[in-house]
CSV table of C-alpha atoms and ligand atoms in Angstrom, one decimal:
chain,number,residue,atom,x,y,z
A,18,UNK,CA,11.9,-1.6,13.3
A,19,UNK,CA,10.5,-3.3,15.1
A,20,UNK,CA,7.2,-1.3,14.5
A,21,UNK,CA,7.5,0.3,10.7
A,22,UNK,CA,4.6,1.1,8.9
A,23,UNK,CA,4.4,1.6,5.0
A,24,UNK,CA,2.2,3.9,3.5
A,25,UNK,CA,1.2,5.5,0.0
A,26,UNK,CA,2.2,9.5,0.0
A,27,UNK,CA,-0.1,10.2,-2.9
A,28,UNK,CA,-3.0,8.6,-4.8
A,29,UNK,CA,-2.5,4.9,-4.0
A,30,UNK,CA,-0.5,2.2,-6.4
A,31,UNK,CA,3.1,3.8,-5.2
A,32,UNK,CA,4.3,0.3,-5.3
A,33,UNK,CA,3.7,-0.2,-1.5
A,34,UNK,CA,3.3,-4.3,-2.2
A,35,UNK,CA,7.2,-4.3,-3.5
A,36,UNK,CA,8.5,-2.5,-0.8
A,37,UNK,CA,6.8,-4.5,1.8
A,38,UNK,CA,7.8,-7.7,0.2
A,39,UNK,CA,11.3,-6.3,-0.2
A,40,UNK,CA,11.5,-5.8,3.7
A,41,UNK,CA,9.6,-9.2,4.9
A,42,UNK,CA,12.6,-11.5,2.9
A,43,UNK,CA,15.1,-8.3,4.2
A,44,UNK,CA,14.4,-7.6,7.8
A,45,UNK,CA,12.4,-11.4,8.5
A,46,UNK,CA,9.6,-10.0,10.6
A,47,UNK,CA,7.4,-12.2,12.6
A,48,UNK,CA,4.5,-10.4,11.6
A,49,UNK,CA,3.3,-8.5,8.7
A,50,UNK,CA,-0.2,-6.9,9.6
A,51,UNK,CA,-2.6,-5.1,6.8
A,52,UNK,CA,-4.6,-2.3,7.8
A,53,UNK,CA,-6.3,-0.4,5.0
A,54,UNK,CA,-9.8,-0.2,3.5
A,55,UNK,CA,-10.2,-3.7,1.9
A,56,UNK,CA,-9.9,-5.8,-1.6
A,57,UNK,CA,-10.1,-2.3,-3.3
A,58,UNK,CA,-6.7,-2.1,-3.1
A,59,UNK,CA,-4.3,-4.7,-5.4
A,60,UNK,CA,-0.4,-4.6,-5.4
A,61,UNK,CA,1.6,-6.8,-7.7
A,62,UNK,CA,4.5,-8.3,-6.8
A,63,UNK,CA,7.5,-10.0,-9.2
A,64,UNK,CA,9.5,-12.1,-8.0
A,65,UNK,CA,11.8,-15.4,-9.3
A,66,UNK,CA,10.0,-14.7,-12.4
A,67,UNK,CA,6.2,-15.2,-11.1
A,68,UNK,CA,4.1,-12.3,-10.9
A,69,UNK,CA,1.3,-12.5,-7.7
A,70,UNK,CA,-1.5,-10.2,-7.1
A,71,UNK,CA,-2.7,-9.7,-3.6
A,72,UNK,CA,-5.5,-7.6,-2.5
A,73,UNK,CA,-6.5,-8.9,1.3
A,74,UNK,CA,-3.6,-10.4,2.5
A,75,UNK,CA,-0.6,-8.6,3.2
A,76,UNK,CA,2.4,-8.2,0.7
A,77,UNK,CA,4.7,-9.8,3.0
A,78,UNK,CA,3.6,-14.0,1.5
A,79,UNK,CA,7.3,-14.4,0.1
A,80,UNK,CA,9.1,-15.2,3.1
A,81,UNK,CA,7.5,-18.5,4.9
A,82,UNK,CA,8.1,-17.0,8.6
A,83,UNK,CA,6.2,-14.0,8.5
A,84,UNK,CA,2.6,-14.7,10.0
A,85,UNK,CA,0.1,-12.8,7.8
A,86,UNK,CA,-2.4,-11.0,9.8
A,87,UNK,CA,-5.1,-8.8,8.5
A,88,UNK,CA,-6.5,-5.7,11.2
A,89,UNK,CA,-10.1,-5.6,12.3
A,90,UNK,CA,-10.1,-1.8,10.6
A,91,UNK,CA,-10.3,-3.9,7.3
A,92,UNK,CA,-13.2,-5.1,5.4
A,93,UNK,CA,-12.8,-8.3,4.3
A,94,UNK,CA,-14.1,-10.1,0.9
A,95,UNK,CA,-14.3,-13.7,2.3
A,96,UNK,CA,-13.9,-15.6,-1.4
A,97,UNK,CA,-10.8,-13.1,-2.4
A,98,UNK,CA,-9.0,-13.8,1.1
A,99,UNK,CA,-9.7,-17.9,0.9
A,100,UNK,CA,-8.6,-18.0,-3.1
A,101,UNK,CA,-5.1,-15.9,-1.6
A,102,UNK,CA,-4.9,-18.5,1.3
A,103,UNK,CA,-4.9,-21.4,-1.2
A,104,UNK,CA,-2.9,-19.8,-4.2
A,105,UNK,CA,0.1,-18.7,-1.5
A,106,UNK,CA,-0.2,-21.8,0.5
A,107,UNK,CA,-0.3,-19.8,3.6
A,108,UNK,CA,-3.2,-21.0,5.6
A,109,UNK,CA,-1.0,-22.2,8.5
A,110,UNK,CA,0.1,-18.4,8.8
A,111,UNK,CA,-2.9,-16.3,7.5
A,112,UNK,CA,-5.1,-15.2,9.6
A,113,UNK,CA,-8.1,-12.0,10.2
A,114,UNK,CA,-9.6,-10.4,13.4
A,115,UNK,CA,-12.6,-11.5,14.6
A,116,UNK,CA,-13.9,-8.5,14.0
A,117,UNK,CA,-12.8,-7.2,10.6
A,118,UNK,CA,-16.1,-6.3,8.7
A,119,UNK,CA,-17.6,-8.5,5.5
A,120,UNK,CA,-18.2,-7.5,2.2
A,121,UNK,CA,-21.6,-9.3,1.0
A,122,UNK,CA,-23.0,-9.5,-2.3
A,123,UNK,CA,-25.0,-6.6,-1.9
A,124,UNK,CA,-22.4,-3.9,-0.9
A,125,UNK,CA,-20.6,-5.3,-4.4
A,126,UNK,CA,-23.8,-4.5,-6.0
A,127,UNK,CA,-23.9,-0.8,-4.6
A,128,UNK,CA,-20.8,-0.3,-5.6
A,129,UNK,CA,-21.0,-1.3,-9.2
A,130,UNK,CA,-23.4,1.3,-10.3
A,131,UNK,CA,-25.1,4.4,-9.8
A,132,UNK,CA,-23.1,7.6,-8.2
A,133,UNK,CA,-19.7,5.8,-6.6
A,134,UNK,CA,-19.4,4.6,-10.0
A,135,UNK,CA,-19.8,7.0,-12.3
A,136,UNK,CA,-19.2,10.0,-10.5
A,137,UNK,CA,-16.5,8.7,-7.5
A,138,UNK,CA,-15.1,6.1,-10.1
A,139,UNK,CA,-14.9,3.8,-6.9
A,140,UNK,CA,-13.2,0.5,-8.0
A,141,UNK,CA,-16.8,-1.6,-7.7
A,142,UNK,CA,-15.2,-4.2,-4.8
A,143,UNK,CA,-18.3,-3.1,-2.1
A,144,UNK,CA,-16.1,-1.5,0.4
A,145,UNK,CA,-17.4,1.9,0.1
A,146,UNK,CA,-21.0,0.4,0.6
A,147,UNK,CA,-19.7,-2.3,4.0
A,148,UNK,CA,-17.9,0.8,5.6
A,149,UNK,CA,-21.2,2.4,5.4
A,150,UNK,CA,-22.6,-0.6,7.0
A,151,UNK,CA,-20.2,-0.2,9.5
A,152,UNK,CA,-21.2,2.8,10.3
A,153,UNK,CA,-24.3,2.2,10.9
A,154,UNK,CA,-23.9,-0.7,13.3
A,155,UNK,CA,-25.7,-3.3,10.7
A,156,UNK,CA,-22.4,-4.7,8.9
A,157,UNK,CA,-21.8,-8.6,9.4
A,158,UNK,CA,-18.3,-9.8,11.0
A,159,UNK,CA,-15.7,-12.3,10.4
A,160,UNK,CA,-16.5,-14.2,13.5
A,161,UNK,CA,-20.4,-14.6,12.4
A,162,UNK,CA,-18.9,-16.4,8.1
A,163,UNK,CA,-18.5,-20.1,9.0
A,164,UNK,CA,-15.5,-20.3,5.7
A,165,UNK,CA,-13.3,-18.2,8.0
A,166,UNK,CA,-13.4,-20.1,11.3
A,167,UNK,CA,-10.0,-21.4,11.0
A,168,UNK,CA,-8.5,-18.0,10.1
A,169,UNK,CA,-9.5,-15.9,13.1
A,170,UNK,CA,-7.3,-14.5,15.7
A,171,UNK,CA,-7.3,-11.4,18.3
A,172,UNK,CA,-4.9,-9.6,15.9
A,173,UNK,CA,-4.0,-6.4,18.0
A,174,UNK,CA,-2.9,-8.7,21.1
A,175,UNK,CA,-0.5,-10.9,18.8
A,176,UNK,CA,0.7,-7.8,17.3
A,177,UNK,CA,1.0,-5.7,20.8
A,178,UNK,CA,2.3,-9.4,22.3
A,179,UNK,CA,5.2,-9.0,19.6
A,180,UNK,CA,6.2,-5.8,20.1
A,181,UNK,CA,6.5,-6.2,24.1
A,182,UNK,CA,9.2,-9.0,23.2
A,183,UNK,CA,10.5,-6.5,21.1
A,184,UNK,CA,9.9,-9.1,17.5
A,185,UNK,CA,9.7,-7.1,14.3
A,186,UNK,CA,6.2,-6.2,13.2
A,187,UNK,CA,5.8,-4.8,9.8
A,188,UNK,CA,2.5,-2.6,9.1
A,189,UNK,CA,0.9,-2.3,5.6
A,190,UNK,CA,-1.0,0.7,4.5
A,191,UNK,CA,-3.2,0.5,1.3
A,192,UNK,CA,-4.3,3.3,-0.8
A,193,UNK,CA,-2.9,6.6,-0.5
A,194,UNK,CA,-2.4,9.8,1.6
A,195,UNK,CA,-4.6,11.7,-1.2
A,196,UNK,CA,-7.3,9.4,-0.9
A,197,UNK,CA,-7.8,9.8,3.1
A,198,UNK,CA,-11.5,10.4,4.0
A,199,UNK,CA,-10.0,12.4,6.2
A,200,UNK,CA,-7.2,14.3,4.2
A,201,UNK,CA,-7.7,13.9,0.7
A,202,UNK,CA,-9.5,15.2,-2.4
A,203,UNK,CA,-12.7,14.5,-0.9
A,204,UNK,CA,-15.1,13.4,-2.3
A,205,UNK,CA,-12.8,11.8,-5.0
A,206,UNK,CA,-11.2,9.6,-2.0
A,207,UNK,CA,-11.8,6.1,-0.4
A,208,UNK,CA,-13.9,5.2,2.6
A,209,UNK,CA,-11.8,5.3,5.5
A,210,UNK,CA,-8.6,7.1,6.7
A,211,UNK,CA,-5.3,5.7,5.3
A,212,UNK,CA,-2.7,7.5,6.7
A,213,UNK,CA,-0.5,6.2,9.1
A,214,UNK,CA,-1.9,6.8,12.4
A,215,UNK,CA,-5.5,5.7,10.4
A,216,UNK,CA,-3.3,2.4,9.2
A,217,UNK,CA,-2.0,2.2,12.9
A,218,UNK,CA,-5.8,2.1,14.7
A,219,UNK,CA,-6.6,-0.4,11.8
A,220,UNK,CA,-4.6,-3.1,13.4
A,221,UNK,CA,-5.0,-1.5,17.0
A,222,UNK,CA,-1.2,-0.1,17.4
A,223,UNK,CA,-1.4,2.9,19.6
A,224,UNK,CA,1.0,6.3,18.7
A,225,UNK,CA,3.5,5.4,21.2
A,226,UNK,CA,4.3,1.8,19.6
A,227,UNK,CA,5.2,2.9,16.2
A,228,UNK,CA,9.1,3.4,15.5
A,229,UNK,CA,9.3,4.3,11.6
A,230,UNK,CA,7.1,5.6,9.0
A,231,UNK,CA,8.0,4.6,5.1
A,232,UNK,CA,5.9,6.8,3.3
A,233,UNK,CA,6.1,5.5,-0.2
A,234,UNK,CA,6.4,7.8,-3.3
A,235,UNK,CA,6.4,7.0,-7.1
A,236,UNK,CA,8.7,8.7,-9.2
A,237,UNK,CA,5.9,10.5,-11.3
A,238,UNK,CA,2.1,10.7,-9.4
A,239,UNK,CA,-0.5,8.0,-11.3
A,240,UNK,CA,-4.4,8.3,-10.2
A,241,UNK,CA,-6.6,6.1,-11.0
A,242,UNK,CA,-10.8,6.9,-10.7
A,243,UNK,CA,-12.0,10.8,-10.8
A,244,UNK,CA,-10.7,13.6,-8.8
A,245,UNK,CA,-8.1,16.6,-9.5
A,246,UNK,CA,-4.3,15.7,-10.2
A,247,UNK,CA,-2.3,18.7,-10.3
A,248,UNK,CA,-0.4,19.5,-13.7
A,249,UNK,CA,-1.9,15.6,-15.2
A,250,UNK,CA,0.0,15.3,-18.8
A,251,UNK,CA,-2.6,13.3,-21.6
A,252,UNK,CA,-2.8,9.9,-21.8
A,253,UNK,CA,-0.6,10.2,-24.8
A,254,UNK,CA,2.2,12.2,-23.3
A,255,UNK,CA,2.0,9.9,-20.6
A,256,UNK,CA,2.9,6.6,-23.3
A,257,UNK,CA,5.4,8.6,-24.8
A,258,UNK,CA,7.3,8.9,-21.6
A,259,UNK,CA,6.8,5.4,-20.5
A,260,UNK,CA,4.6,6.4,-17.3
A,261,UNK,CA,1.7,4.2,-18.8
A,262,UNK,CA,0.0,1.9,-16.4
A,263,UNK,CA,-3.2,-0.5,-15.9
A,264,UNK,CA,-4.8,-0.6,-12.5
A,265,UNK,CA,-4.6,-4.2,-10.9
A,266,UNK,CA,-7.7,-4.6,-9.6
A,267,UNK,CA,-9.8,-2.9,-12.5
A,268,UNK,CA,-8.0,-2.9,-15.1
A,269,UNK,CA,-8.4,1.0,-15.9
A,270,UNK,CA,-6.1,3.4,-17.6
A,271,UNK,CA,-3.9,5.3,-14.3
A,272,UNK,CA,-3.6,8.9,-15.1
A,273,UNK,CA,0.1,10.2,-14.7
A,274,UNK,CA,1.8,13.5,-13.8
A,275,UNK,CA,5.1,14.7,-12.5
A,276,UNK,CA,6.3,14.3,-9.0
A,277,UNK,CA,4.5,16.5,-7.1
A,278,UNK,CA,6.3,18.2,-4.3
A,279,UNK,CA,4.1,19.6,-2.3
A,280,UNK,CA,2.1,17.2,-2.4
A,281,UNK,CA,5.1,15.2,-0.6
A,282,UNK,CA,5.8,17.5,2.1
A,283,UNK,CA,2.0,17.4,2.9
A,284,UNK,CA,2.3,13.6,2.8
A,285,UNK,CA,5.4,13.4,5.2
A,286,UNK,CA,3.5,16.0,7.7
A,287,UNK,CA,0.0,13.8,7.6
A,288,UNK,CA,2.4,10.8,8.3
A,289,UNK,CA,5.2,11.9,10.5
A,290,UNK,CA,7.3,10.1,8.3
A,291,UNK,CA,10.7,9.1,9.2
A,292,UNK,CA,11.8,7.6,5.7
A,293,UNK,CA,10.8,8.1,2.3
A,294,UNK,CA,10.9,4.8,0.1
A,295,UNK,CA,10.8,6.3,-4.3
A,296,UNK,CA,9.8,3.5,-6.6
A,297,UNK,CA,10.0,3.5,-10.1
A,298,UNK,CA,13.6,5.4,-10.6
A,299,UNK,CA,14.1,2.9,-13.5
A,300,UNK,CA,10.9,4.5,-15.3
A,301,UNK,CA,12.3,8.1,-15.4
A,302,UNK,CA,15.9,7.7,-15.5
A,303,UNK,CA,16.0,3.6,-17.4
A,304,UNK,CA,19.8,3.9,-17.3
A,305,UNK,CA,19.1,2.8,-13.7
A,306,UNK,CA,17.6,-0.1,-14.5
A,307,UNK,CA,17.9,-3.0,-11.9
A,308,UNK,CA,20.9,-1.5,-10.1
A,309,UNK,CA,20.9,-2.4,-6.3
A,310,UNK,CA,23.8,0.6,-5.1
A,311,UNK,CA,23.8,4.3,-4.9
A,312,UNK,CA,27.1,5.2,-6.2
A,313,UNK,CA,26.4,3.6,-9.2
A,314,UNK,CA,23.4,5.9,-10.4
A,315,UNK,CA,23.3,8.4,-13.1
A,316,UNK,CA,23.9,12.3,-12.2
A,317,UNK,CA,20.3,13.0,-13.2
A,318,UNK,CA,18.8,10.3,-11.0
A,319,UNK,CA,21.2,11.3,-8.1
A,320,UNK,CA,20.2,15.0,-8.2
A,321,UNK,CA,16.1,14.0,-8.3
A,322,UNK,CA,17.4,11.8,-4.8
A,323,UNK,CA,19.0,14.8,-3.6
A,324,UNK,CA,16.2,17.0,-4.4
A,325,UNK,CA,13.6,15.4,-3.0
A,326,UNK,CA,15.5,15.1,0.7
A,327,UNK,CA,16.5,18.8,0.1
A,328,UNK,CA,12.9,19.5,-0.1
A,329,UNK,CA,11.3,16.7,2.4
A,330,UNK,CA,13.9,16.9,5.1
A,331,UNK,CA,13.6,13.2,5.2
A,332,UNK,CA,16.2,10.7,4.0
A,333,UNK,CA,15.3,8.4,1.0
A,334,UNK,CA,16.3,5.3,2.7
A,335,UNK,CA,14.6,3.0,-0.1
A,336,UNK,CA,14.7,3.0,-4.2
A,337,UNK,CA,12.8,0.8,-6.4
A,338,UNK,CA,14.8,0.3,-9.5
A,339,UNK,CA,12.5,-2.6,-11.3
A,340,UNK,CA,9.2,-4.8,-10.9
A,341,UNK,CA,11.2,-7.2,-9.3
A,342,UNK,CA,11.7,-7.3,-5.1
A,343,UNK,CA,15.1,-7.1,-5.0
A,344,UNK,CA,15.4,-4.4,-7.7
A,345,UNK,CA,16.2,-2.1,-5.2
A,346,UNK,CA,18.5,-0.1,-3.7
A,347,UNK,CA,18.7,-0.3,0.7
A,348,UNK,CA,20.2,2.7,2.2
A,349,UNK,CA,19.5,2.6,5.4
A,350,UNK,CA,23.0,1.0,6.5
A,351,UNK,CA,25.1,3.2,4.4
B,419,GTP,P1,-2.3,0.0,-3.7
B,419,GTP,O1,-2.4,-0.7,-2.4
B,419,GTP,O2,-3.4,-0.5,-4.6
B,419,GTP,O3,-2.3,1.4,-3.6
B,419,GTP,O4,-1.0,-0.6,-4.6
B,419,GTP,P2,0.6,-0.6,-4.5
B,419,GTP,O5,1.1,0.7,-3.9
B,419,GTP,O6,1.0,-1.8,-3.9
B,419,GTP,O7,1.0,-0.5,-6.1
B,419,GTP,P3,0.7,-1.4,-7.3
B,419,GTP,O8,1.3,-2.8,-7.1
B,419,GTP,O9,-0.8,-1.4,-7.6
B,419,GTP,O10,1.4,-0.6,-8.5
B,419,GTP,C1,2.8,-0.5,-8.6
B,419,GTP,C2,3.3,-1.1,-9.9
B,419,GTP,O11,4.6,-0.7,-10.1
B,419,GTP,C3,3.3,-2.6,-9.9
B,419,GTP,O12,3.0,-3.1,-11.2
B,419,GTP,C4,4.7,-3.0,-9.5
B,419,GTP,O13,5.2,-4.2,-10.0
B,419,GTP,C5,5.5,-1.9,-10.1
B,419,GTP,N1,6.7,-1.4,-9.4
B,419,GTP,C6,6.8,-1.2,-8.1
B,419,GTP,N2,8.1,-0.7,-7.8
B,419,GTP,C7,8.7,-0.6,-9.0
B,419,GTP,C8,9.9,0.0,-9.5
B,419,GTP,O14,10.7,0.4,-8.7
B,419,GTP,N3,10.2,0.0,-10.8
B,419,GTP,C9,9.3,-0.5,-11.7
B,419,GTP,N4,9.6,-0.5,-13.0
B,419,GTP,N5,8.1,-1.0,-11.4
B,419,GTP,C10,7.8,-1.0,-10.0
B,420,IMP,P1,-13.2,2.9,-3.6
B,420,IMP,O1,-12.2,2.9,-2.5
B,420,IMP,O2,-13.3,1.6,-4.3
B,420,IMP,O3,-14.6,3.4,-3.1
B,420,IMP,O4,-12.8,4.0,-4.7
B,420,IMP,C1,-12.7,5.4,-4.4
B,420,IMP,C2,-11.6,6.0,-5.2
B,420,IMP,O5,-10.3,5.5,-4.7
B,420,IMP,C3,-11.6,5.7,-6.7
B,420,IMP,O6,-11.0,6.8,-7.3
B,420,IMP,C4,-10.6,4.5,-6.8
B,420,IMP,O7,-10.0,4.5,-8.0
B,420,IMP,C5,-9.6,4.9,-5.7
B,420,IMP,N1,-8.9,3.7,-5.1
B,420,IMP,C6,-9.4,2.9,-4.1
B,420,IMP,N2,-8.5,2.0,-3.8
B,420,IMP,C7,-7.4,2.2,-4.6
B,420,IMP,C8,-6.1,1.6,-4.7
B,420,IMP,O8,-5.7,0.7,-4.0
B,420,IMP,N3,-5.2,2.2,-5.6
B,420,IMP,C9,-5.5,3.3,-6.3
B,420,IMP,N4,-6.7,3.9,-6.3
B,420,IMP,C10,-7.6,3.4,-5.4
B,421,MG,MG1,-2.5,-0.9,-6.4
């Protein structure tokens, strides 16, 4: 901090939502920004027992003075956004760019059938199809959808306008390093860059404003949609060992594998990460279950830690040890 950004090191669903909601209650930022492709993405959050699902605003909701801003590098699905407004209670502290694109009917259409479907396995939101729009100069904008008046703002000169008074500013990434435009398994990938310096122009944070980079690892690597995963187990191998898990926007079937190293490193070099956040410890190791202090891991646990900084050359400054937001172990004052 001030400036950290959080983003997926492999195929998206690394648990990015409970770290960043572990960090707004932690470190009380003024602002949490999203930058990202759109309402593809969907993180689910635990907390005092309630589980929420967010996929436009960012993660941050759970502590009251964190303004939630969305960048004008996302596309926005005006009816998701409002029914996350109301179901927070955050529309005194919600609010999009002027010019973040709009996802219309149309694009949603596009995106249900034909070859992003069935071939890409896009998740059917439209965001794929509005990028496209964008691209070709013909896509609608926030400031033109009457439902959104109240929510717009000139979000990279409230988040620039923070970071000169030197206020925390926490950055959200969506999706994952492998699922860049740019850098990833193309064309089994999303629509837009989501790395960190993609995430950064999203919300209009130049290079020299960014002070950490959380690049966020699960324990094992889950995909969800087509596309090669190196060494993927079965579906059944994957129940066996627990690593089973249902996509939370369309409900599909993630595919699983181990942790893929160098995959990592190729993560922390497209990122120029500074800290590695690991979620899911409790699913591999479950005698870990819910503890919130190093010491107090299991030698097997410890040595997968150690390994991965051994091999990353970047401290693991976060661990998620549960579903719930403060199942988790902070490091970075040790
Ligand atoms: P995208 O932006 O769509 O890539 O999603 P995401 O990175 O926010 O992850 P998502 O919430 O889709 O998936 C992560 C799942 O793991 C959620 O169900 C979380 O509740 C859960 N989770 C996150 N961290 C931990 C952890 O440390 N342990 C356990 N058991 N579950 C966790
Ligand atoms: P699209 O981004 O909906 O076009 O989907 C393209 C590919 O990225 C598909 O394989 C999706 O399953 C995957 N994808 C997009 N967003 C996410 C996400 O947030 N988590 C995991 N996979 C995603
Ligand atoms: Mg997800």
């Amino acid at each position: 901090m001030p400036s950290m950004v959080v983003v997926g090191g492999f195929f998206g669903d690394e648990g990015k939502g409970k770290i960043v909601s572990y960090l707004a209650v932690k470190d009380n930022p003024v602002i949490a920004v999203r930058g990202g492709v759109g309402p593809n993405a969907g993180h689910t959050i635990e907390h005092n027992n309630k589980k929420y699902k967010v996929r436009m605003l960012p993660s941050a909701f759970l502590n009251p003075n964190t303004r939630l801003l969305v960048g004008p590098g996302v596309v926005v699905s005006p009816d998701v956004l409002l029914k996350e407004i109301s179901e927070f209670e955050v529309g005194d502290r919600a609010f999009v760019d002027y010019n973040c694109g709009i996802i219309e009917e149309s694009h949603k259409i596009a995106d249900s059938q034909g070859r992003l479907k069935e071939s890409i396995g896009s998740t059917g939101t439209g965001t794929g199809p509005a990028n496209a729009d964008r691209a070709m100069r013909t896509l609608k904008l926030a400031k033109d959808v009457e439902s959104l008046a109240l929510y717009l703002d000139d979000i990279p000169n409230a988040v620039n306008f923070a970071l000169e008074r030197k206020e925390k500013v926490l950055v959200e990434g969506t999706q994952g390093t492998f699922l860049s435009l740019w850098h990833g398994t193309y064309p089994y990938v999303t629509s837009k860059d989501v790395t960190a310096s993609g995430i950064c122009a999203d919300v209009g944070i130049g290079p020299k404003n960014v002070d950490d980079v959380v690049v966020v690892f699960k324990s094992f690597v889950t995909r969800v949609g087509e596309g090669p995963l190196r060494n993927e187990i079965t579906a059944q191998q994957a129940t066996a060992k627990g690593w089973q898990e249902v996509g939370t926007v369309t409900g599909r079937q993630r595919r699983a594998a181990e942790f893929d190293f160098e995959l990592a490193r190729r993560a922390i070099m497209l990122n120029s990460a500074s800290q590695i956040a690991i979620t899911k410890l409790d699913v591999v190791y479950p005698e870990c279950a819910h503890m919130q202090s190093f010491s107090d891991l299991s030698s097997p646990a410890k040595y997968f830690i150690k390994t991965i900084e051994d091999q990353l050359k970047i401290p693991v400054t976060l661990i998620g040890t549960g579903p719930e937001v403060n199942d988790i172990i902070d490091r970075r004052e040790e």
